XYZ file of C-alpha atoms in Angstrom:
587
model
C 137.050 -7.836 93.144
C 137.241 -7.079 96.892
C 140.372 -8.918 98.743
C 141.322 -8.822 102.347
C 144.400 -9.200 103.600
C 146.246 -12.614 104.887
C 144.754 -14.661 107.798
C 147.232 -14.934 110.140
C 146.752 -18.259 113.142
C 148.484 -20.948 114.850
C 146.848 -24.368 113.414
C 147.904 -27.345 115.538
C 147.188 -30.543 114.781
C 146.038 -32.150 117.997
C 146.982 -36.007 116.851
C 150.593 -36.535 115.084
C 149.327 -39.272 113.340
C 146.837 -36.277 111.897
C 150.254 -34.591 110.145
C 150.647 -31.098 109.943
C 151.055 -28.206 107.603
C 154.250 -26.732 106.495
C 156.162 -24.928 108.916
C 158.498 -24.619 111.551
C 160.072 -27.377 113.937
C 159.110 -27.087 117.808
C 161.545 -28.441 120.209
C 159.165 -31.197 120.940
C 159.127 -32.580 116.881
C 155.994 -31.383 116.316
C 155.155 -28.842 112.986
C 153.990 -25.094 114.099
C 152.917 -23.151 111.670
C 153.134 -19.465 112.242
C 149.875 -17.780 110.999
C 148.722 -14.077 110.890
C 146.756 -12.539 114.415
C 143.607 -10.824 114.554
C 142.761 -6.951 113.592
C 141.940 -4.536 116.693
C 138.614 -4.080 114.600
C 136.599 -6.294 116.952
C 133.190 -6.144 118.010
C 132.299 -4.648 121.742
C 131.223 -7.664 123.847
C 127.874 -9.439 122.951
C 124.804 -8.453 125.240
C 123.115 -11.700 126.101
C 122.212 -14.220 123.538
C 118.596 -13.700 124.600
C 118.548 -10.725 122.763
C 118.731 -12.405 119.292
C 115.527 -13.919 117.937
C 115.973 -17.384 117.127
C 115.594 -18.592 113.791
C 112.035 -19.431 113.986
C 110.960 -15.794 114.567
C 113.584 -14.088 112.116
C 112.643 -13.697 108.854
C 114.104 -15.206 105.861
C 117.536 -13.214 104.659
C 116.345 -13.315 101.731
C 113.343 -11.279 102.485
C 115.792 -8.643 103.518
C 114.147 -6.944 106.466
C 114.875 -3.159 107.631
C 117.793 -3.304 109.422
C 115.921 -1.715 112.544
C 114.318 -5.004 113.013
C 117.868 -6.484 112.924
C 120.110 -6.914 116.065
C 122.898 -5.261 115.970
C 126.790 -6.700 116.064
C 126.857 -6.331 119.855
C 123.749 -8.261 119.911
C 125.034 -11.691 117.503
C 124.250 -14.859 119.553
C 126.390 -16.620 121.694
C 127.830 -20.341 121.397
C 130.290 -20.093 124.167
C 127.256 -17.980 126.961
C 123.913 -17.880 127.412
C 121.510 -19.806 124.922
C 118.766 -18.420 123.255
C 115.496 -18.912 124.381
C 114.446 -20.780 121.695
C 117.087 -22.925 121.419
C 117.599 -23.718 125.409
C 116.643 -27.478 125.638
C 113.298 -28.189 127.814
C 113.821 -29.500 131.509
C 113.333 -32.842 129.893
C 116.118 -33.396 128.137
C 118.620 -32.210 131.059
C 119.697 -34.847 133.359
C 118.118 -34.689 136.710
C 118.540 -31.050 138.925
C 119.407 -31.169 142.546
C 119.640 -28.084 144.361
C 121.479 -29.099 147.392
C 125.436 -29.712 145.261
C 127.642 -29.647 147.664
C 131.446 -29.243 145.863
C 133.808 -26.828 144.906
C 133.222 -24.576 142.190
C 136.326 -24.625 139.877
C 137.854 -21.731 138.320
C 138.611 -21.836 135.206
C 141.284 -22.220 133.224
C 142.833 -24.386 136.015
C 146.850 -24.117 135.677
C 148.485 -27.310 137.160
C 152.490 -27.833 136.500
C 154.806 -31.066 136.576
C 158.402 -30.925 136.075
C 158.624 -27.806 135.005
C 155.905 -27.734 132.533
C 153.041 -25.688 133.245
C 149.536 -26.459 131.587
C 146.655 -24.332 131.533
C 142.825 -26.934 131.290
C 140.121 -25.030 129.919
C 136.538 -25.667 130.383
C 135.311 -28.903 128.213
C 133.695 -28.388 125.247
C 130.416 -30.628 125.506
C 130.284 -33.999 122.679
C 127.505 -35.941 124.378
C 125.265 -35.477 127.112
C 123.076 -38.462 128.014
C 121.043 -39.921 130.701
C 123.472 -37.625 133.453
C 126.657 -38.477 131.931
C 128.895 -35.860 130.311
C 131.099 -36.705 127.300
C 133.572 -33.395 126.337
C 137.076 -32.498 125.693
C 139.155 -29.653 127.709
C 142.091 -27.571 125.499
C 144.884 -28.030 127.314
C 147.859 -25.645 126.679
C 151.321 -26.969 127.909
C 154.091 -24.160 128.215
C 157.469 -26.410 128.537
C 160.607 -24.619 130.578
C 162.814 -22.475 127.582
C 160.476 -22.877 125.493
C 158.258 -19.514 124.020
C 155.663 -21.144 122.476
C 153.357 -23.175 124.229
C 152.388 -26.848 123.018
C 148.077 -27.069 122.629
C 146.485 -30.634 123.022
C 142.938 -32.132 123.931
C 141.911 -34.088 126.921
C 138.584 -36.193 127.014
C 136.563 -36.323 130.266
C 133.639 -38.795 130.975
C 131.601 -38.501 133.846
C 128.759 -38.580 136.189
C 126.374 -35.214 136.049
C 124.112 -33.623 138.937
C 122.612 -30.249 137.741
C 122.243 -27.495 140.168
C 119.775 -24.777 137.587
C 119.655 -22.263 140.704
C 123.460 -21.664 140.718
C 123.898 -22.424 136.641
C 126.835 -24.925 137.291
C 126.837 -28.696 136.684
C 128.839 -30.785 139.196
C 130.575 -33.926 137.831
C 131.284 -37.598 140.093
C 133.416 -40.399 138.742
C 135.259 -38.391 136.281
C 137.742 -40.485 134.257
C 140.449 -39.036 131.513
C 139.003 -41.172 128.364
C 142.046 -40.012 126.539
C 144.800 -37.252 125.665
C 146.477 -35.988 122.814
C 149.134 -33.311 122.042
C 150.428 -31.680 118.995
C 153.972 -32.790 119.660
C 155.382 -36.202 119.438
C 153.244 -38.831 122.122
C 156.972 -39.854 122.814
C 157.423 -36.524 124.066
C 154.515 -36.070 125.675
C 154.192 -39.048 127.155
C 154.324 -37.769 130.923
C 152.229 -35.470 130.635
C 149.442 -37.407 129.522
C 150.296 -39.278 132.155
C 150.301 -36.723 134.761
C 146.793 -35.152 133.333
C 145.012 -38.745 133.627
C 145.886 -38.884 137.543
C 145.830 -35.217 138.686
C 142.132 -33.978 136.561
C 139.629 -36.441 137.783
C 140.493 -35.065 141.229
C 140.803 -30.918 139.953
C 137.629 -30.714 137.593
C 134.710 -30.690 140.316
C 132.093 -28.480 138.424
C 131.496 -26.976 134.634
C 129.027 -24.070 134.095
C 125.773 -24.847 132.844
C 125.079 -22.690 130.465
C 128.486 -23.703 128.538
C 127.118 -27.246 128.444
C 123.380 -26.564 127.514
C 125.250 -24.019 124.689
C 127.027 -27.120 123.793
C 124.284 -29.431 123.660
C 122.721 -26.941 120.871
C 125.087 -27.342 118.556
C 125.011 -30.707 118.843
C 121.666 -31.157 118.582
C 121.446 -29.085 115.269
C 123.990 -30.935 113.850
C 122.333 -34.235 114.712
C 119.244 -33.083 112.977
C 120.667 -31.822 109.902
C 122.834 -35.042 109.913
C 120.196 -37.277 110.006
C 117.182 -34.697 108.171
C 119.750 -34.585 105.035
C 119.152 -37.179 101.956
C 122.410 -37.983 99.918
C 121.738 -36.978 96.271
C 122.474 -39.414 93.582
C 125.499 -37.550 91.559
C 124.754 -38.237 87.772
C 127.061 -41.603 87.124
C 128.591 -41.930 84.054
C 130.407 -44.887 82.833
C 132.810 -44.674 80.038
C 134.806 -47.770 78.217
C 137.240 -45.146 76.362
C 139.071 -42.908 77.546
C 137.029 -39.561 78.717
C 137.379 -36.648 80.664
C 134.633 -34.619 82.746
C 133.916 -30.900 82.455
C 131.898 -30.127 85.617
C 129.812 -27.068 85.506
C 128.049 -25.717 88.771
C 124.436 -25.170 87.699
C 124.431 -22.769 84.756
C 127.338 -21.241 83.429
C 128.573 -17.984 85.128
C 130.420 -15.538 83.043
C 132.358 -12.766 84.341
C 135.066 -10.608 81.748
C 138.695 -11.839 81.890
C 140.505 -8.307 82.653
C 142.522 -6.717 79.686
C 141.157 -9.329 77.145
C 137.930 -9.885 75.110
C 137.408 -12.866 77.142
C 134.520 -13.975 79.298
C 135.745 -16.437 82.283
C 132.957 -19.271 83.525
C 133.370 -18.715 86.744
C 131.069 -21.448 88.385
C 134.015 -24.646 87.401
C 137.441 -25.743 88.622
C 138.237 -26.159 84.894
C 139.602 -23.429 82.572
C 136.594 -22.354 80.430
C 136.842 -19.472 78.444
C 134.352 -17.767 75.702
C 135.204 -15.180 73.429
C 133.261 -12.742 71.977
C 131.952 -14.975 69.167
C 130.416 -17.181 71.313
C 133.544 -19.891 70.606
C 134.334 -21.882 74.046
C 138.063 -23.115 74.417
C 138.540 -25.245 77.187
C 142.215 -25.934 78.427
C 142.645 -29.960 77.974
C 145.772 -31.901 78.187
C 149.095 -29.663 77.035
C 146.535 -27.464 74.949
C 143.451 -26.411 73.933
C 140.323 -27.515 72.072
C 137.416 -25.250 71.177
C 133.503 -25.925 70.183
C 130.527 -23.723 69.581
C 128.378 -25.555 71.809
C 129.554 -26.403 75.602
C 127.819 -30.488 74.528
C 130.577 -30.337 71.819
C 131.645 -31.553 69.449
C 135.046 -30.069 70.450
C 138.562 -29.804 68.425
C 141.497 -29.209 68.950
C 142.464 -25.441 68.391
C 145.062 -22.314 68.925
C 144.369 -20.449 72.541
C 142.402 -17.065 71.613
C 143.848 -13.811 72.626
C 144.770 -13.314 76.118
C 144.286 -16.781 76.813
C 148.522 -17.937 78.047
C 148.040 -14.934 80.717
C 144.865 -16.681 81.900
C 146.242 -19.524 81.855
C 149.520 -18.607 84.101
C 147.319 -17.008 86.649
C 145.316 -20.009 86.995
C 148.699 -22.309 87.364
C 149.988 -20.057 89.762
C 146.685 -20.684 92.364
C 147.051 -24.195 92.390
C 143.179 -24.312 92.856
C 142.461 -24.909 88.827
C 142.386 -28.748 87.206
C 143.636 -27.971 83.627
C 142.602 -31.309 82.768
C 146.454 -32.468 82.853
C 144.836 -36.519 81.710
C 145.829 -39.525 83.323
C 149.859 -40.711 82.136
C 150.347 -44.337 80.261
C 152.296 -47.271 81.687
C 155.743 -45.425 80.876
C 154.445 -42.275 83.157
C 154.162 -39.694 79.931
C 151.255 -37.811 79.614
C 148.945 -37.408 77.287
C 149.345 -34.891 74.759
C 147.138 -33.250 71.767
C 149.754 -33.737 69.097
C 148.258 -36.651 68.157
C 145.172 -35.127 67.413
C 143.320 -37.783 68.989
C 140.574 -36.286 71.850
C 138.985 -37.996 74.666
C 135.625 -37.971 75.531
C 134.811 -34.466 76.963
C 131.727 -34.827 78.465
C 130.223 -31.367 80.287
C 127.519 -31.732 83.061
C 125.955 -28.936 85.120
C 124.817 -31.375 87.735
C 126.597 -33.227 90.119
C 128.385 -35.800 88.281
C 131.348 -38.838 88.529
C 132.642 -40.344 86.052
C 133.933 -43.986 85.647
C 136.287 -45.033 82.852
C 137.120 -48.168 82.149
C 139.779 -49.740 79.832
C 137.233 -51.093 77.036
C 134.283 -53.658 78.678
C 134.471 -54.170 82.493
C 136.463 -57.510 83.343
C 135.392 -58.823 87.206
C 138.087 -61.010 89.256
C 137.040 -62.832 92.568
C 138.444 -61.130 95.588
C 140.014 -64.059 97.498
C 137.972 -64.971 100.416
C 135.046 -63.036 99.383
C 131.314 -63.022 97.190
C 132.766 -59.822 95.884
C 134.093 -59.604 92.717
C 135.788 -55.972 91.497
C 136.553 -54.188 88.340
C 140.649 -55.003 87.542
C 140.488 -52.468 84.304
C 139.387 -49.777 86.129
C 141.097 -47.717 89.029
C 137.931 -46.815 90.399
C 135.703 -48.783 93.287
C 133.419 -50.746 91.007
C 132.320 -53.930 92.480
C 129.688 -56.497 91.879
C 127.994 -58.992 94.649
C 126.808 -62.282 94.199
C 123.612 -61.341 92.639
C 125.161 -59.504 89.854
C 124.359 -56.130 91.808
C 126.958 -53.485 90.873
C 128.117 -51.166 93.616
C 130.246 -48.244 93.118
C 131.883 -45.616 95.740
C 131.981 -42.011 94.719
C 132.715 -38.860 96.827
C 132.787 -41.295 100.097
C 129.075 -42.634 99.707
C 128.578 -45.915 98.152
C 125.740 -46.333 95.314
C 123.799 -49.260 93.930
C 122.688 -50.243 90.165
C 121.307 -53.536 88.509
C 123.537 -52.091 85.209
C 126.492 -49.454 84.626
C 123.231 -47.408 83.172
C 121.893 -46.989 85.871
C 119.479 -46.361 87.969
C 121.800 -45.342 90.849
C 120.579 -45.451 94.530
C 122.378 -44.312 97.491
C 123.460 -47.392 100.171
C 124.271 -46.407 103.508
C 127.955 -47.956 104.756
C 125.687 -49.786 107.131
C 123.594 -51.366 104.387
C 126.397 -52.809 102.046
C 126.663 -56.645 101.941
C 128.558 -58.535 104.643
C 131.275 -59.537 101.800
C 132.616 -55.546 101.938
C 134.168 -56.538 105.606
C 135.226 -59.592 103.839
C 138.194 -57.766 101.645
C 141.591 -58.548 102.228
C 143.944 -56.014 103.835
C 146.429 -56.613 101.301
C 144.136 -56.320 98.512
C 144.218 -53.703 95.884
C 140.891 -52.368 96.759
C 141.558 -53.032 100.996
C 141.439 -48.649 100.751
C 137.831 -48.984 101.213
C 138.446 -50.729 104.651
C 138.487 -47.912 106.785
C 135.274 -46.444 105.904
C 133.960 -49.379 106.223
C 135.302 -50.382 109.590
C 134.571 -47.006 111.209
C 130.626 -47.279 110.249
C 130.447 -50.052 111.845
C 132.278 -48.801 115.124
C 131.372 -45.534 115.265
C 133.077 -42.944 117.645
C 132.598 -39.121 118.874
C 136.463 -39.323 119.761
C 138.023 -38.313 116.577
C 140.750 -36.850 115.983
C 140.943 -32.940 116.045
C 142.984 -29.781 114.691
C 143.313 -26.851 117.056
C 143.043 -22.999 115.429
C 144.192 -20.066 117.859
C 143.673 -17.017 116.547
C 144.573 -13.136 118.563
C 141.300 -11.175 118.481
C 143.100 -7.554 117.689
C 144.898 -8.705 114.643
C 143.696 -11.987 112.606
C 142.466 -11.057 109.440
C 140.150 -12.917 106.510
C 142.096 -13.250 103.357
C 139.305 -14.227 100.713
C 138.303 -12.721 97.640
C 134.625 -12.426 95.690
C 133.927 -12.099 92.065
C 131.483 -9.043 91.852
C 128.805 -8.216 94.301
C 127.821 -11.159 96.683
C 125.440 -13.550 95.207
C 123.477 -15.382 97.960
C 122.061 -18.875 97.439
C 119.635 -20.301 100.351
C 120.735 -22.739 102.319
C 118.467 -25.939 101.953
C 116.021 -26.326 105.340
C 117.542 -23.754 107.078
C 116.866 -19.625 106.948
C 120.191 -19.094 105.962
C 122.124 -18.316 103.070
C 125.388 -18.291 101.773
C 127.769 -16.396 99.524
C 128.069 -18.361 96.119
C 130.673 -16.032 94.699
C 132.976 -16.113 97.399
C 136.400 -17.884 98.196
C 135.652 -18.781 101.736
C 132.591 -19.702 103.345
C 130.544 -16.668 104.143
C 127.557 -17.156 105.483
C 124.057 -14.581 106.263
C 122.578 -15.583 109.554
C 120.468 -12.263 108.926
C 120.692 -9.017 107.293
C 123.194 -7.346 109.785
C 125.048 -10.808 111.060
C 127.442 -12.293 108.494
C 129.911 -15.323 109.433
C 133.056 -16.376 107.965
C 135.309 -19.311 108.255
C 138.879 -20.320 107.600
C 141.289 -22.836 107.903
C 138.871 -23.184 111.610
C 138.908 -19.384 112.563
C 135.488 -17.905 112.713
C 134.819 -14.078 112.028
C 131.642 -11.486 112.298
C 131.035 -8.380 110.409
C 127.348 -6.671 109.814
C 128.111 -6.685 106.009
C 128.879 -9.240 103.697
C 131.997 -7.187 102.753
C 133.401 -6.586 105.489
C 135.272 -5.556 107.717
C 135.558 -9.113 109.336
C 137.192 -9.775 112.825
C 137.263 -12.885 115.018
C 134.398 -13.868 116.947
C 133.980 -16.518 119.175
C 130.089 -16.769 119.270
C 128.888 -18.872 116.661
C 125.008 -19.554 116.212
C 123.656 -23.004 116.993
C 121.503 -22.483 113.638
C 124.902 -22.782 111.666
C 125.278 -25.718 112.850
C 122.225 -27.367 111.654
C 123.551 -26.621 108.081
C 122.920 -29.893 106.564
C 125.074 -32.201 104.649
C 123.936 -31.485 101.303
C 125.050 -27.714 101.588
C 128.002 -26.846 99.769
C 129.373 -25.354 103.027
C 129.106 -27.999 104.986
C 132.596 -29.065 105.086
C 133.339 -25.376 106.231
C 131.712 -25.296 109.339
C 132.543 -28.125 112.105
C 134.600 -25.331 113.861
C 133.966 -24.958 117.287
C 135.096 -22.171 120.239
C 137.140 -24.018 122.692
C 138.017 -21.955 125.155
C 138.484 -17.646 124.588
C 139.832 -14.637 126.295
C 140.553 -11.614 125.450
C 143.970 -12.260 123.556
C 143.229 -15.464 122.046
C 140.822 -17.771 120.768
C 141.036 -21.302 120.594
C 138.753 -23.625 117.755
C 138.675 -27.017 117.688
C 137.503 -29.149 114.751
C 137.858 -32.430 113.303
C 140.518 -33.464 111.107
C 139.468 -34.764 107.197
C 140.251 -37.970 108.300
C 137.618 -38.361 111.419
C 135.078 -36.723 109.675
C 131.626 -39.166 108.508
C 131.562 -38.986 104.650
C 128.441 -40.573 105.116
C 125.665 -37.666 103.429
C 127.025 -34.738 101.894
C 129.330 -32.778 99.440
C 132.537 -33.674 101.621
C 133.494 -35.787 98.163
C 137.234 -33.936 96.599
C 137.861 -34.034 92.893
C 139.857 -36.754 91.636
C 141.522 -36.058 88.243
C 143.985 -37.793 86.138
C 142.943 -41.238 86.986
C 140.276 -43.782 86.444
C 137.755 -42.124 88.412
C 136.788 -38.336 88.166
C 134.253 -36.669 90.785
C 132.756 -33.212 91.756
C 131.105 -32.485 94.806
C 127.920 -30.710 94.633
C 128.631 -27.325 94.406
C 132.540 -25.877 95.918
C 133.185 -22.029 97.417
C 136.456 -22.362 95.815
C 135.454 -22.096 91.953
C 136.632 -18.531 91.839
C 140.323 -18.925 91.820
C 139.711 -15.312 90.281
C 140.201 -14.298 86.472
């Protein structure tokens, strides 16, 4: 097992309404977390991205070239410089050039200061770049008077484009402040939001334009991949007794539980074990039951050998669902004493499971055509026409019966009677979703990473050797067996993400350190990929003692398409995402 040591950042949620991880108070009432800094292990500077082939011309990872046809980690492509040549967009797509721009370049960061309070703008990050008007957000870091730590927040900037190519910069007219945000308290902040609204439009004369073309690559690719990507049908399973699901990621993975004669599946959230007669106990409830065939049937039975140290280690991750069951009206759990067993129903392929309190019983939702599911806690509903309609992992599907067959309904797609539901209703917690289909927005809500170059670190760990899977449509692949997302852009150029913080290294083992050139092809990882929640990350802004990330809290993200679903145990409804890095909470 190979294990790096802690990551160490500053994560700041940009909106307060976002919340924030545990951590210490800042004068202002917002939550700072303190986080490890970067290693001094850290790549020399890139050479220009034109030096990396684009996708197209590289060949598969999987092919594993000679690493002589490789570039080297000097040469890994740049998000934040130059784009490639392959991925530059053509002339036509840029809004319309004029040589002649006469303005003031500006120098970035720009530092302006009110009442004490200095803040530092960076350069905006592009969103959306249409028809000559400019969409982005600048990280703006506020450093109050007393105060050593500094207070990081977004500002979004709309405005009018004229491209000069010869001099690379992109000079912007009518520029309005769309909107600001700051990790502390908006009480707090309130004048400085003010103050940034009437002192940028005036300051921010000119961006560079290879920043923005960069930008517009990654959004592009993720555009693509957004709207390339089909969401799979999960296997739906409907249950009028009380069940549980056993979710297995493809086939079983074994690897040997240490100082036992135990084999560990290592590919489920669950606690599956095997011993050496073939016997599988899986941990259900306060105990364990035990079967000679993963379909059942199952019993309950005495842990084997070695099994309570297993099972402490697994407690103590926090990352393992021990199948705890859902409690009764009086808020006891369930228990094995009895003797009596659910359901356990094992599936290797994307799966959710329903269960309902003996045959479905429909109620009218006041002011509606919908009627919903009372004996369920689940989001089963049924239209006007009898149609069933159930929402799993954030997508909503559509059957004629609880057998099935399942198809996916976009949000967009659903009958009118959805925006119909009560806010005070029971089931009004599919409003949201609902709502923000049908308005969307690029102005989400974001978290800020910063993370010091010389001394972040990744803290992950992987089960064995890395095991690559491909990722679907793209020439990538990732690392199955990992903790974190790692991911092979080629056979020198690995990537790694957490908790927002990107890193490099030229092996898949390391030794990582914080980079803040990402390729635009990582970014056309679609939906369907197991990774895909991993990697909305984005370089703000970078020097050479910090970098800044920006990506989107859970919240803001589309669950439209994708394995963005999380596991819901204990309840009515049970659900696993297609595939999760995070199986290997390590035996």
């Amino acid at each position: 097992m190979i294990r790096r040591a802690v990551l160490v950042v500053l994560l700041v949620p940009v909106l307060v309404s976002c919340g924030s991880k545990s951590g210490k108070e800042d004068p202002y009432g917002g939550q700072m977390r303190e986080l490890p800094l970067p290693r001094a292990n850290v790549p020399p500077p890139p050479e220009p991205a034109a030096a990396q082939p684009s996708p197209a011309a590289q060949p598969s990872p999987a092919a594993q070239p000679s690493p002589a046809a490789q570039p080297s980690a000097a040469t890994q492509p740049s998000a934040a410089g130059q784009p490639s040549p392959a991925t530059q967009p053509s002339p036509g797509t840029l809004p319309p050039a004029s040589h002649d721009i006469s303005t003031t370049t500006t120098a970035w960061p720009l530092t302006l200061s009110s009442d004490n309070v200095t803040f530092q703008v960076h350069e905006p990050l592009l969103d959306s770049w249409n028809d000559g008007v400019l969409t982005a957000r600048s990280l703006v870091v506020a450093q109050p008077p007393g105060q050593q730590k500094p207070v990081n927040g977004l500002v979004v900037i709309k405005g009018i484009t004229q491209v000069d190519a010869a001099a690379g910069i992109v000079a912007l007219q009518d520029l309005e402040v769309k909107g600001t945000s700051f990790s502390a308290p908006a009480d707090k902040t309130q004048g400085w939001q003010e103050f940034l609204r009437f002192s940028l439009p005036d300051k921010i004369k000119t961006v560079g334009l290879a920043r923005l073309q960069s930008g517009q690559d990654v959004v592009k690719a993720r555009q693509q991949a957004s709207s390339a990507a089909e969401v799979a049908v999960p296997r739906i399973i409907v249950s009028d007794k009380p069940a549980v699901l056993v979710y297995i990621d493809g086939g079983p993975r074994y690897v040997p539980v240490k100082d036992t004669n135990l084999m560990g599946m290592l590919n489920t959230r669950v606690l599956l074990l095997k011993d050496a007669s073939a016997m599988y106990y899986l941990h259900l409830y306060d105990g364990w039951v035990s079967s000679k065939s993963l379909q059942g049937p199952w019993k309950v039975a005495s842990p084997p050998p070695g099994a309570a140290k297993v099972e402490q280690a697994a407690r103590a991750t926090g990352r393992v669902n021990l199948l705890p069951g859902k409690p009764d009206a009086q808020g006891r759990s369930p228990t094995l004493s009895k003797g009596r067993l659910p359901q356990i129903i094992v599936s290797t392929q994307p799966a959710a499971l329903i269960v309902l309190d003996g045959a479905p019983r429909f109620t009218q939702i006041p002011g509606s055509s919908l009627q919903y599911a009372t004996n369920t806690s689940a989001h089963l509903f049924k239209d006007e026409s009898s149609q069933l309609y159930v929402r799993v992992g954030g997508n909503w599907f559509r059957a004629g019966a609880l057998t099935g067959p399942w198809q996916h309904v976009p949000i967009a797609s659903l009958p009118a009677a959805f925006s119909a539901i009560p806010n005070d209703h029971p089931k009004s917690s599919v409003n949201p979703s609902i709502a923000r289909a049908q308005t969307p927005t690029t102005d989400g809500a974001w978290n800020i990473a910063a993370a010091n170059p010389s001394t972040a670190t990744l803290d992950y760990t992987m089960s064995g050797d890395p095991v690559l899977e491909p990722i679907r449509g793209t020439q990538l692949n990732y690392v199955a067996n990992a903790s974190v997302p790692i991911i092979q852009f080629d056979i020198n150029s690995w990537y790694a993400v957490q908790e927002g913080v990107w890193f490099y290294a030229t092996e898949a083992t390391g030794p990582w350190a914080v980079t803040n050139q990402i390729p635009p092809e990582i970014y056309a990882i679609p939906p369907t990929s197991p990774i895909y929640h991993a990697i909305h990350s984005r370089v703000i802004s970078s020097s050479t003692d910090v970098v800044y990330y920006g990506y989107p809290t859970t919240g803001s993200l589309a669950s439209e398409g994708g394995a963005t679903g999380v596991e819901e145990q204990g309840s009515d409804y049970q659900y696993t995402p297609p595939s999760n890095l995070y199986w290997g909470w390590s035996y």
